[in-house]
PDB file of C-alpha atoms and ligand atoms in Angstrom:
ATOM      1  CA  UNK N   1      14.422   3.280  15.054  1.00  0.00           C
ATOM      2  CA  UNK N   2      11.342   1.050  14.715  1.00  0.00           C
ATOM      3  CA  UNK N   3      11.749   0.161  18.394  1.00  0.00           C
ATOM      4  CA  UNK N   4      11.527   3.801  19.517  1.00  0.00           C
ATOM      5  CA  UNK N   5       8.600   4.527  17.177  1.00  0.00           C
ATOM      6  CA  UNK N   6       6.753   1.402  18.308  1.00  0.00           C
ATOM      7  CA  UNK N   7       7.343   2.219  21.980  1.00  0.00           C
ATOM      8  CA  UNK N   8       5.971   5.734  21.500  1.00  0.00           C
ATOM      9  CA  UNK N   9       2.903   4.391  19.691  1.00  0.00           C
ATOM     10  CA  UNK N  10       2.291   1.688  22.318  1.00  0.00           C
ATOM     11  CA  UNK N  11       2.162   4.412  24.964  1.00  0.00           C
ATOM     12  CA  UNK N  12      -0.618   6.164  23.023  1.00  0.00           C
ATOM     13  CA  UNK N  13      -2.899   3.266  22.174  1.00  0.00           C
ATOM     14  CA  UNK N  14      -3.843   1.801  25.571  1.00  0.00           C
ATOM     15  CA  UNK N  15      -3.368  -1.849  24.772  1.00  0.00           C
ATOM     16  CA  UNK N  16      -5.073  -1.701  21.357  1.00  0.00           C
ATOM     17  CA  UNK N  17      -3.682  -4.682  19.388  1.00  0.00           C
ATOM     18  CA  UNK N  18      -4.065  -4.270  15.638  1.00  0.00           C
ATOM     19  CA  UNK N  19      -3.961  -7.496  13.625  1.00  0.00           C
ATOM     20  CA  UNK N  20      -4.420  -5.886  10.214  1.00  0.00           C
ATOM     21  CA  UNK N  21      -2.451  -2.990   8.748  1.00  0.00           C
ATOM     22  CA  UNK N  22      -3.666  -0.906   5.817  1.00  0.00           C
ATOM     23  CA  UNK N  23      -1.661   1.564   3.788  1.00  0.00           C
ATOM     24  CA  UNK N  24      -4.201   3.924   2.289  1.00  0.00           C
ATOM     25  CA  UNK N  25      -3.268   5.211  -1.158  1.00  0.00           C
ATOM     26  CA  UNK N  26      -4.525   8.305  -2.981  1.00  0.00           C
ATOM     27  CA  UNK N  27      -8.244   8.779  -2.523  1.00  0.00           C
ATOM     28  CA  UNK N  28      -8.685   6.037   0.081  1.00  0.00           C
ATOM     29  CA  UNK N  29      -7.705   8.202   3.042  1.00  0.00           C
ATOM     30  CA  UNK N  30     -11.376   8.740   3.865  1.00  0.00           C
ATOM     31  CA  UNK N  31     -11.538   5.286   5.430  1.00  0.00           C
ATOM     32  CA  UNK N  32      -9.405   6.664   8.260  1.00  0.00           C
ATOM     33  CA  UNK N  33     -11.692   9.708   8.626  1.00  0.00           C
ATOM     34  CA  UNK N  34     -14.741   7.458   8.879  1.00  0.00           C
ATOM     35  CA  UNK N  35     -13.263   4.924  11.262  1.00  0.00           C
ATOM     36  CA  UNK N  36     -10.997   6.447  13.837  1.00  0.00           C
ATOM     37  CA  UNK N  37     -10.714   5.429  17.486  1.00  0.00           C
ATOM     38  CA  UNK N  38      -7.199   6.737  18.107  1.00  0.00           C
ATOM     39  CA  UNK N  39      -5.041   8.851  15.831  1.00  0.00           C
ATOM     40  CA  UNK N  40      -1.399   9.825  16.011  1.00  0.00           C
ATOM     41  CA  UNK N  41       0.177  12.464  13.765  1.00  0.00           C
ATOM     42  CA  UNK N  42       3.316  11.282  11.994  1.00  0.00           C
ATOM     43  CA  UNK N  43       5.100  14.406  13.172  1.00  0.00           C
ATOM     44  CA  UNK N  44       4.780  13.172  16.770  1.00  0.00           C
ATOM     45  CA  UNK N  45       6.189   9.683  16.092  1.00  0.00           C
ATOM     46  CA  UNK N  46       9.985   9.362  16.429  1.00  0.00           C
ATOM     47  CA  UNK N  47      11.476   8.725  12.967  1.00  0.00           C
ATOM     48  CA  UNK N  48       8.254   9.526  11.088  1.00  0.00           C
ATOM     49  CA  UNK N  49       7.813  12.729   9.073  1.00  0.00           C
ATOM     50  CA  UNK N  50       4.934  14.836   7.806  1.00  0.00           C
ATOM     51  CA  UNK N  51       3.846  14.033   4.232  1.00  0.00           C
ATOM     52  CA  UNK N  52       4.903  16.463   1.511  1.00  0.00           C
ATOM     53  CA  UNK N  53       2.372  15.401  -1.122  1.00  0.00           C
ATOM     54  CA  UNK N  54      -0.871  17.266  -1.825  1.00  0.00           C
ATOM     55  CA  UNK N  55      -3.832  14.957  -1.163  1.00  0.00           C
ATOM     56  CA  UNK N  56      -1.878  12.805   1.303  1.00  0.00           C
ATOM     57  CA  UNK N  57      -2.257  13.252   5.025  1.00  0.00           C
ATOM     58  CA  UNK N  58       0.163  12.046   7.652  1.00  0.00           C
ATOM     59  CA  UNK N  59      -1.595  10.114  10.396  1.00  0.00           C
ATOM     60  CA  UNK N  60      -1.604   6.665  11.918  1.00  0.00           C
ATOM     61  CA  UNK N  61      -5.199   5.761  12.703  1.00  0.00           C
ATOM     62  CA  UNK N  62      -6.364   2.897  14.912  1.00  0.00           C
ATOM     63  CA  UNK N  63      -9.910   1.613  14.628  1.00  0.00           C
ATOM     64  CA  UNK N  64     -12.169  -1.370  14.733  1.00  0.00           C
ATOM     65  CA  UNK N  65     -13.573  -2.080  11.254  1.00  0.00           C
ATOM     66  CA  UNK N  66     -15.907  -4.979  10.467  1.00  0.00           C
ATOM     67  CA  UNK N  67     -15.115  -6.335  13.941  1.00  0.00           C
ATOM     68  CA  UNK N  68     -11.339  -6.389  13.388  1.00  0.00           C
ATOM     69  CA  UNK N  69      -8.686  -4.209  14.977  1.00  0.00           C
ATOM     70  CA  UNK N  70      -6.785  -2.339  12.285  1.00  0.00           C
ATOM     71  CA  UNK N  71      -4.076   0.267  12.023  1.00  0.00           C
ATOM     72  CA  UNK N  72      -4.249   2.527   8.981  1.00  0.00           C
ATOM     73  CA  UNK N  73      -1.609   4.732   7.469  1.00  0.00           C
ATOM     74  CA  UNK N  74      -3.325   7.822   6.176  1.00  0.00           C
ATOM     75  CA  UNK N  75      -0.511   8.849   3.877  1.00  0.00           C
ATOM     76  CA  UNK N  76       2.736   7.000   3.226  1.00  0.00           C
ATOM     77  CA  UNK N  77       6.384   7.940   2.744  1.00  0.00           C
ATOM     78  CA  UNK N  78       7.285   7.891  -0.944  1.00  0.00           C
ATOM     79  CA  UNK N  79      10.816   7.373  -2.194  1.00  0.00           C
ATOM     80  CA  UNK N  80      10.313  10.269  -4.641  1.00  0.00           C
ATOM     81  CA  UNK N  81       9.814  12.669  -1.743  1.00  0.00           C
ATOM     82  CA  UNK N  82      13.493  12.205  -1.028  1.00  0.00           C
ATOM     83  CA  UNK N  83      13.042   9.850   1.914  1.00  0.00           C
ATOM     84  CA  UNK N  84      15.554   7.041   2.229  1.00  0.00           C
ATOM     85  CA  UNK N  85      14.187   3.649   1.252  1.00  0.00           C
ATOM     86  CA  UNK N  86      14.553   2.655   4.928  1.00  0.00           C
ATOM     87  CA  UNK N  87      12.258   5.531   5.929  1.00  0.00           C
ATOM     88  CA  UNK N  88       9.707   4.432   3.322  1.00  0.00           C
ATOM     89  CA  UNK N  89       9.376   1.033   5.017  1.00  0.00           C
ATOM     90  CA  UNK N  90       9.781   2.104   8.654  1.00  0.00           C
ATOM     91  CA  UNK N  91       5.998   2.075   9.252  1.00  0.00           C
ATOM     92  CA  UNK N  92       5.796  -1.533   8.052  1.00  0.00           C
ATOM     93  CA  UNK N  93       8.473  -2.585  10.548  1.00  0.00           C
ATOM     94  CA  UNK N  94       6.611  -0.661  13.239  1.00  0.00           C
ATOM     95  CA  UNK N  95       3.356  -2.433  12.325  1.00  0.00           C
ATOM     96  CA  UNK N  96       5.171  -5.751  12.684  1.00  0.00           C
ATOM     97  CA  UNK N  97       6.243  -4.716  16.189  1.00  0.00           C
ATOM     98  CA  UNK N  98       2.635  -3.783  16.988  1.00  0.00           C
ATOM     99  CA  UNK N  99       1.574  -7.329  16.091  1.00  0.00           C
ATOM    100  CA  UNK N 100       0.134  -6.831  12.597  1.00  0.00           C
ATOM    101  CA  UNK N 101      -0.198 -10.157  10.760  1.00  0.00           C
ATOM    102  CA  UNK N 102      -1.716  -9.045   7.468  1.00  0.00           C
ATOM    103  CA  UNK N 103      -0.887  -5.906   5.503  1.00  0.00           C
ATOM    104  CA  UNK N 104      -3.252  -4.506   2.885  1.00  0.00           C
ATOM    105  CA  UNK N 105      -1.352  -2.136   0.607  1.00  0.00           C
ATOM    106  CA  UNK N 106      -3.332   0.133  -1.675  1.00  0.00           C
ATOM    107  CA  UNK N 107      -2.201   2.611  -4.290  1.00  0.00           C
ATOM    108  CA  UNK N 108      -3.069   4.650  -7.329  1.00  0.00           C
ATOM    109  CA  UNK N 109      -1.510   3.300 -10.507  1.00  0.00           C
ATOM    110  CA  UNK N 110      -1.424   3.831 -14.236  1.00  0.00           C
ATOM    111  CA  UNK N 111      -2.908   1.107 -16.428  1.00  0.00           C
ATOM    112  CA  UNK N 112      -0.415  -0.533 -18.773  1.00  0.00           C
ATOM    113  CA  UNK N 113      -2.800  -3.314 -19.756  1.00  0.00           C
ATOM    114  CA  UNK N 114      -4.916  -1.752 -22.518  1.00  0.00           C
ATOM    115  CA  UNK N 115      -8.053  -3.537 -21.322  1.00  0.00           C
ATOM    116  CA  UNK N 116      -8.007  -1.606 -18.008  1.00  0.00           C
ATOM    117  CA  UNK N 117     -10.243   1.436 -17.648  1.00  0.00           C
ATOM    118  CA  UNK N 118      -9.728   4.419 -15.318  1.00  0.00           C
ATOM    119  CA  UNK N 119     -11.237   3.698 -11.865  1.00  0.00           C
ATOM    120  CA  UNK N 120     -10.857  -0.082 -12.272  1.00  0.00           C
ATOM    121  CA  UNK N 121      -9.530  -1.960  -9.230  1.00  0.00           C
ATOM    122  CA  UNK N 122      -6.663  -4.402  -9.752  1.00  0.00           C
ATOM    123  CA  UNK N 123      -5.621  -7.117  -7.303  1.00  0.00           C
ATOM    124  CA  UNK N 124      -1.838  -7.319  -7.381  1.00  0.00           C
ATOM    125  CA  UNK N 125      -0.646 -10.842  -8.217  1.00  0.00           C
ATOM    126  CA  UNK N 126       3.088 -10.060  -8.320  1.00  0.00           C
ATOM    127  CA  UNK N 127       5.414  -7.105  -8.686  1.00  0.00           C
ATOM    128  CA  UNK N 128       8.496  -5.919 -10.542  1.00  0.00           C
ATOM    129  CA  UNK N 129      10.892  -3.730  -8.598  1.00  0.00           C
ATOM    130  CA  UNK N 130      12.283  -1.083 -10.947  1.00  0.00           C
ATOM    131  CA  UNK N 131      13.123   1.408  -8.220  1.00  0.00           C
ATOM    132  CA  UNK N 132      16.808   0.648  -8.484  1.00  0.00           C
ATOM    133  CA  UNK N 133      17.052  -0.078  -4.785  1.00  0.00           C
ATOM    134  CA  UNK N 134      15.755  -2.521  -2.181  1.00  0.00           C
ATOM    135  CA  UNK N 135      14.485  -1.702   1.319  1.00  0.00           C
ATOM    136  CA  UNK N 136      16.392  -4.653   2.795  1.00  0.00           C
ATOM    137  CA  UNK N 137      19.813  -3.314   1.782  1.00  0.00           C
ATOM    138  CA  UNK N 138      21.952  -2.854   4.878  1.00  0.00           C
ATOM    139  CA  UNK N 139      22.382  -4.814   8.086  1.00  0.00           C
ATOM    140  CA  UNK N 140      19.735  -7.525   8.421  1.00  0.00           C
ATOM    141  CA  UNK N 141      17.631  -7.744  11.566  1.00  0.00           C
ATOM    142  CA  UNK N 142      17.629 -11.525  11.954  1.00  0.00           C
ATOM    143  CA  UNK N 143      15.011 -11.277  14.693  1.00  0.00           C
ATOM    144  CA  UNK N 144      12.477 -10.142  12.059  1.00  0.00           C
ATOM    145  CA  UNK N 145      13.412 -11.924   8.854  1.00  0.00           C
ATOM    146  CA  UNK N 146      16.167 -13.668   6.955  1.00  0.00           C
ATOM    147  CA  UNK N 147      18.985 -12.125   4.909  1.00  0.00           C
ATOM    148  CA  UNK N 148      17.796 -13.537   1.578  1.00  0.00           C
ATOM    149  CA  UNK N 149      14.014 -13.773   1.827  1.00  0.00           C
ATOM    150  CA  UNK N 150      12.054 -15.753  -0.731  1.00  0.00           C
ATOM    151  CA  UNK N 151       9.827 -13.577  -2.934  1.00  0.00           C
ATOM    152  CA  UNK N 152       8.229 -16.369  -4.973  1.00  0.00           C
ATOM    153  CA  UNK N 153       4.801 -15.624  -3.559  1.00  0.00           C
ATOM    154  CA  UNK N 154       4.646 -12.137  -2.039  1.00  0.00           C
ATOM    155  CA  UNK N 155       0.905 -11.873  -2.709  1.00  0.00           C
ATOM    156  CA  UNK N 156      -0.437 -15.292  -1.693  1.00  0.00           C
ATOM    157  CA  UNK N 157      -2.770 -16.821  -4.272  1.00  0.00           C
ATOM    158  CA  UNK N 158      -5.255 -17.568  -1.486  1.00  0.00           C
ATOM    159  CA  UNK N 159      -5.640 -13.843  -0.786  1.00  0.00           C
ATOM    160  CA  UNK N 160      -5.671 -12.863  -4.470  1.00  0.00           C
ATOM    161  CA  UNK N 161      -8.563 -15.300  -4.944  1.00  0.00           C
ATOM    162  CA  UNK N 162     -10.295 -14.038  -1.796  1.00  0.00           C
ATOM    163  CA  UNK N 163     -10.128 -10.380  -2.872  1.00  0.00           C
ATOM    164  CA  UNK N 164     -11.336 -11.213  -6.384  1.00  0.00           C
ATOM    165  CA  UNK N 165     -14.231 -13.270  -5.044  1.00  0.00           C
ATOM    166  CA  UNK N 166     -15.268 -10.579  -2.570  1.00  0.00           C
ATOM    167  CA  UNK N 167     -15.080  -7.949  -5.327  1.00  0.00           C
ATOM    168  CA  UNK N 168     -17.084 -10.025  -7.756  1.00  0.00           C
ATOM    169  CA  UNK N 169     -19.697 -10.820  -5.077  1.00  0.00           C
ATOM    170  CA  UNK N 170     -20.013  -7.059  -4.524  1.00  0.00           C
ATOM    171  CA  UNK N 171     -20.577  -6.583  -8.261  1.00  0.00           C
ATOM    172  CA  UNK N 172     -17.196  -4.920  -8.763  1.00  0.00           C
ATOM    173  CA  UNK N 173     -15.488  -5.737 -12.046  1.00  0.00           C
ATOM    174  CA  UNK N 174     -12.116  -6.881 -10.633  1.00  0.00           C
ATOM    175  CA  UNK N 175      -8.894  -6.826 -12.598  1.00  0.00           C
ATOM    176  CA  UNK N 176      -5.724  -8.621 -11.604  1.00  0.00           C
ATOM    177  CA  UNK N 177      -2.131  -8.205 -12.645  1.00  0.00           C
ATOM    178  CA  UNK N 178       1.510  -7.375 -12.097  1.00  0.00           C
ATOM    179  CA  UNK N 179       2.466  -4.015 -10.589  1.00  0.00           C
ATOM    180  CA  UNK N 180       5.743  -2.393 -11.575  1.00  0.00           C
ATOM    181  CA  UNK N 181       7.208   0.236  -9.254  1.00  0.00           C
ATOM    182  CA  UNK N 182       9.388   3.017 -10.607  1.00  0.00           C
ATOM    183  CA  UNK N 183      10.711   5.850  -8.501  1.00  0.00           C
ATOM    184  CA  UNK N 184       8.745   8.718 -10.069  1.00  0.00           C
ATOM    185  CA  UNK N 185       7.975  11.516  -9.481  1.00  0.00           C
ATOM    186  CA  UNK N 186       7.831  12.067 -13.248  1.00  0.00           C
ATOM    187  CA  UNK N 187       5.257   9.857 -14.893  1.00  0.00           C
ATOM    188  CA  UNK N 188       6.640   7.376 -17.400  1.00  0.00           C
ATOM    189  CA  UNK N 189       7.330   8.097 -21.039  1.00  0.00           C
ATOM    190  CA  UNK N 190       5.405   6.031 -23.609  1.00  0.00           C
ATOM    191  CA  UNK N 191       8.654   4.119 -24.286  1.00  0.00           C
ATOM    192  CA  UNK N 192       8.973   3.287 -20.575  1.00  0.00           C
ATOM    193  CA  UNK N 193       5.363   2.121 -20.460  1.00  0.00           C
ATOM    194  CA  UNK N 194       6.089  -0.030 -23.492  1.00  0.00           C
ATOM    195  CA  UNK N 195       9.059  -1.490 -21.622  1.00  0.00           C
ATOM    196  CA  UNK N 196       6.819  -2.186 -18.616  1.00  0.00           C
ATOM    197  CA  UNK N 197       4.366  -4.051 -20.850  1.00  0.00           C
ATOM    198  CA  UNK N 198       7.107  -6.095 -22.536  1.00  0.00           C
ATOM    199  CA  UNK N 199       8.487  -7.008 -19.112  1.00  0.00           C
ATOM    200  CA  UNK N 200       5.080  -8.275 -18.029  1.00  0.00           C
ATOM    201  CA  UNK N 201       3.557  -5.400 -16.058  1.00  0.00           C
ATOM    202  CA  UNK N 202      -0.147  -4.565 -16.096  1.00  0.00           C
ATOM    203  CA  UNK N 203       0.159  -1.379 -14.039  1.00  0.00           C
ATOM    204  CA  UNK N 204       2.849   1.131 -13.075  1.00  0.00           C
ATOM    205  CA  UNK N 205       3.173   3.184  -9.921  1.00  0.00           C
ATOM    206  CA  UNK N 206       5.568   4.826  -7.495  1.00  0.00           C
ATOM    207  CA  UNK N 207       5.002   2.922  -4.241  1.00  0.00           C
ATOM    208  CA  UNK N 208       3.907  -0.389  -2.679  1.00  0.00           C
ATOM    209  CA  UNK N 209       6.853  -2.585  -3.715  1.00  0.00           C
ATOM    210  CA  UNK N 210       9.224  -1.486  -0.909  1.00  0.00           C
ATOM    211  CA  UNK N 211       6.468  -2.000   1.664  1.00  0.00           C
ATOM    212  CA  UNK N 212       5.480  -5.372   0.163  1.00  0.00           C
ATOM    213  CA  UNK N 213       9.100  -6.641   0.168  1.00  0.00           C
ATOM    214  CA  UNK N 214       9.512  -5.575   3.800  1.00  0.00           C
ATOM    215  CA  UNK N 215       6.215  -7.098   4.916  1.00  0.00           C
ATOM    216  CA  UNK N 216       6.989 -10.394   3.186  1.00  0.00           C
ATOM    217  CA  UNK N 217      10.477 -10.410   4.732  1.00  0.00           C
ATOM    218  CA  UNK N 218       8.867  -9.873   8.136  1.00  0.00           C
ATOM    219  CA  UNK N 219       6.555 -12.852   7.612  1.00  0.00           C
ATOM    220  CA  UNK N 220       3.328 -10.932   7.076  1.00  0.00           C
ATOM    221  CA  UNK N 221       0.546 -11.842   4.679  1.00  0.00           C
ATOM    222  CA  UNK N 222       0.484  -9.227   1.928  1.00  0.00           C
ATOM    223  CA  UNK N 223      -2.509  -8.072  -0.078  1.00  0.00           C
ATOM    224  CA  UNK N 224      -2.084  -5.409  -2.763  1.00  0.00           C
ATOM    225  CA  UNK N 225      -4.879  -3.514  -4.489  1.00  0.00           C
ATOM    226  CA  UNK N 226      -4.339  -0.800  -7.108  1.00  0.00           C
ATOM    227  CA  UNK N 227      -6.823   1.770  -8.236  1.00  0.00           C
ATOM    228  CA  UNK N 228      -6.102   2.191 -11.925  1.00  0.00           C
ATOM    229  CA  UNK N 229      -6.479   5.950 -12.129  1.00  0.00           C
ATOM    230  CA  UNK N 230      -5.443   6.530 -15.717  1.00  0.00           C
ATOM    231  CA  UNK N 231      -4.139   4.794 -18.783  1.00  0.00           C
ATOM    232  CA  UNK N 232      -0.353   5.008 -18.500  1.00  0.00           C
ATOM    233  CA  UNK N 233       1.469   7.283 -20.927  1.00  0.00           C
ATOM    234  CA  UNK N 234       1.048   6.230 -24.553  1.00  0.00           C
ATOM    235  CA  UNK N 235      -1.701   3.696 -23.743  1.00  0.00           C
ATOM    236  CA  UNK N 236      -4.195   6.454 -24.459  1.00  0.00           C
ATOM    237  CA  UNK N 237      -3.530   9.778 -26.151  1.00  0.00           C
ATOM    238  CA  UNK N 238      -4.592  11.846 -23.134  1.00  0.00           C
ATOM    239  CA  UNK N 239      -1.823  13.533 -21.118  1.00  0.00           C
ATOM    240  CA  UNK N 240      -1.417  12.801 -17.384  1.00  0.00           C
ATOM    241  CA  UNK N 241      -1.890  15.042 -14.387  1.00  0.00           C
ATOM    242  CA  UNK N 242      -1.943  14.462 -10.638  1.00  0.00           C
ATOM    243  CA  UNK N 243      -5.357  16.178 -10.547  1.00  0.00           C
ATOM    244  CA  UNK N 244      -6.779  13.621 -13.006  1.00  0.00           C
ATOM    245  CA  UNK N 245      -5.319  10.799 -10.910  1.00  0.00           C
ATOM    246  CA  UNK N 246      -6.933  12.191  -7.740  1.00  0.00           C
ATOM    247  CA  UNK N 247     -10.241  12.660  -9.606  1.00  0.00           C
ATOM    248  CA  UNK N 248     -10.258   9.042 -10.845  1.00  0.00           C
ATOM    249  CA  UNK N 249      -9.384   7.812  -7.345  1.00  0.00           C
ATOM    250  CA  UNK N 250     -12.355   9.863  -6.091  1.00  0.00           C
ATOM    251  CA  UNK N 251     -14.675   8.103  -8.526  1.00  0.00           C
ATOM    252  CA  UNK N 252     -13.412   4.681  -7.410  1.00  0.00           C
ATOM    253  CA  UNK N 253     -13.371   5.638  -3.724  1.00  0.00           C
ATOM    254  CA  UNK N 254     -16.703   4.184  -2.653  1.00  0.00           C
ATOM    255  CA  UNK N 255     -16.216   0.776  -4.254  1.00  0.00           C
ATOM    256  CA  UNK N 256     -12.593   0.726  -3.091  1.00  0.00           C
ATOM    257  CA  UNK N 257     -13.671   1.373   0.527  1.00  0.00           C
ATOM    258  CA  UNK N 258     -16.486  -1.180   0.331  1.00  0.00           C
ATOM    259  CA  UNK N 259     -14.067  -3.780  -1.020  1.00  0.00           C
ATOM    260  CA  UNK N 260     -11.429  -3.115   1.644  1.00  0.00           C
ATOM    261  CA  UNK N 261     -14.017  -3.233   4.463  1.00  0.00           C
ATOM    262  CA  UNK N 262     -15.367  -6.550   3.169  1.00  0.00           C
ATOM    263  CA  UNK N 263     -11.860  -7.965   2.816  1.00  0.00           C
ATOM    264  CA  UNK N 264     -11.132  -6.986   6.441  1.00  0.00           C
ATOM    265  CA  UNK N 265     -14.302  -8.780   7.527  1.00  0.00           C
ATOM    266  CA  UNK N 266     -13.289 -12.005   5.779  1.00  0.00           C
ATOM    267  CA  UNK N 267      -9.642 -12.089   6.920  1.00  0.00           C
TER     268      UNK N 267
HETATM  269  N1  HPA U   1       2.295   6.163 -13.494  1.00  0.00           N
HETATM  270  C1  HPA U   1       2.866   6.049 -12.270  1.00  0.00           C
HETATM  271  N2  HPA U   1       2.215   6.237 -11.149  1.00  0.00           N
HETATM  272  C2  HPA U   1       0.909   6.545 -11.228  1.00  0.00           C
HETATM  273  C3  HPA U   1       0.247   6.675 -12.452  1.00  0.00           C
HETATM  274  C4  HPA U   1       0.989   6.475 -13.653  1.00  0.00           C
HETATM  275  O1  HPA U   1       0.471   6.557 -14.775  1.00  0.00           O
HETATM  276  N3  HPA U   1      -1.046   6.996 -12.161  1.00  0.00           N
HETATM  277  C5  HPA U   1      -1.149   7.039 -10.820  1.00  0.00           C
HETATM  278  N4  HPA U   1       0.034   6.774 -10.240  1.00  0.00           N
END
């Protein structure tokens, strides 16, 4: 499937060779509006589908940012939309075929760590997969990666340090921590957030981990950045809504975009 999708895309992009891939989470999509040399709608790519989530578009956008050739996903496939876990990670396999070496994965997340404030940015140092599945289940494509890939350092310390330094140099108060992925689409209960904290998570969300596992398996460098959009359930007394998450992402948008652009420049 990734072969057919990649072949279709290659026909559209006239020899453009992206070296960096970016998955744009809630609120970050604007980066692909601002920088867009070539765009392809997901609905036209074999195996891809239109996004079903409000606030998420469905386009693959190719552009040169800070002097680097990048491919951006404006909108991702979430497991909670009912897509198979293989569909969720198909774009990552396609990016690998297009020659992407480094994948920057962004998302909106709930803060489990009580010291995090809404609109903070968190560099992901590690993850906990609580989705109850794994994107590598099934036949292994040995030409891309091994059957039992090592996950001891999905988010290389070198890149964690780089992102933190760039953020701090830009005057952004950077957080760092462990991201736990659950399936959603319901937000967590306070008891589940408590579990996440006890297990060592600093943030919870509904994405990123399948893509990160697949990218690491495929030998890519992985960088993860969360926008902490709200305090997770029970961390504060305020209830949660998708609108509030989108609003907080909107507030963080400018610094998030500045950070990502600067990271691209330094890669
Ligand atoms: N939980 C899970 N996913 C999220 C949250 C949350 O609190 N906020 C934004 N995405």
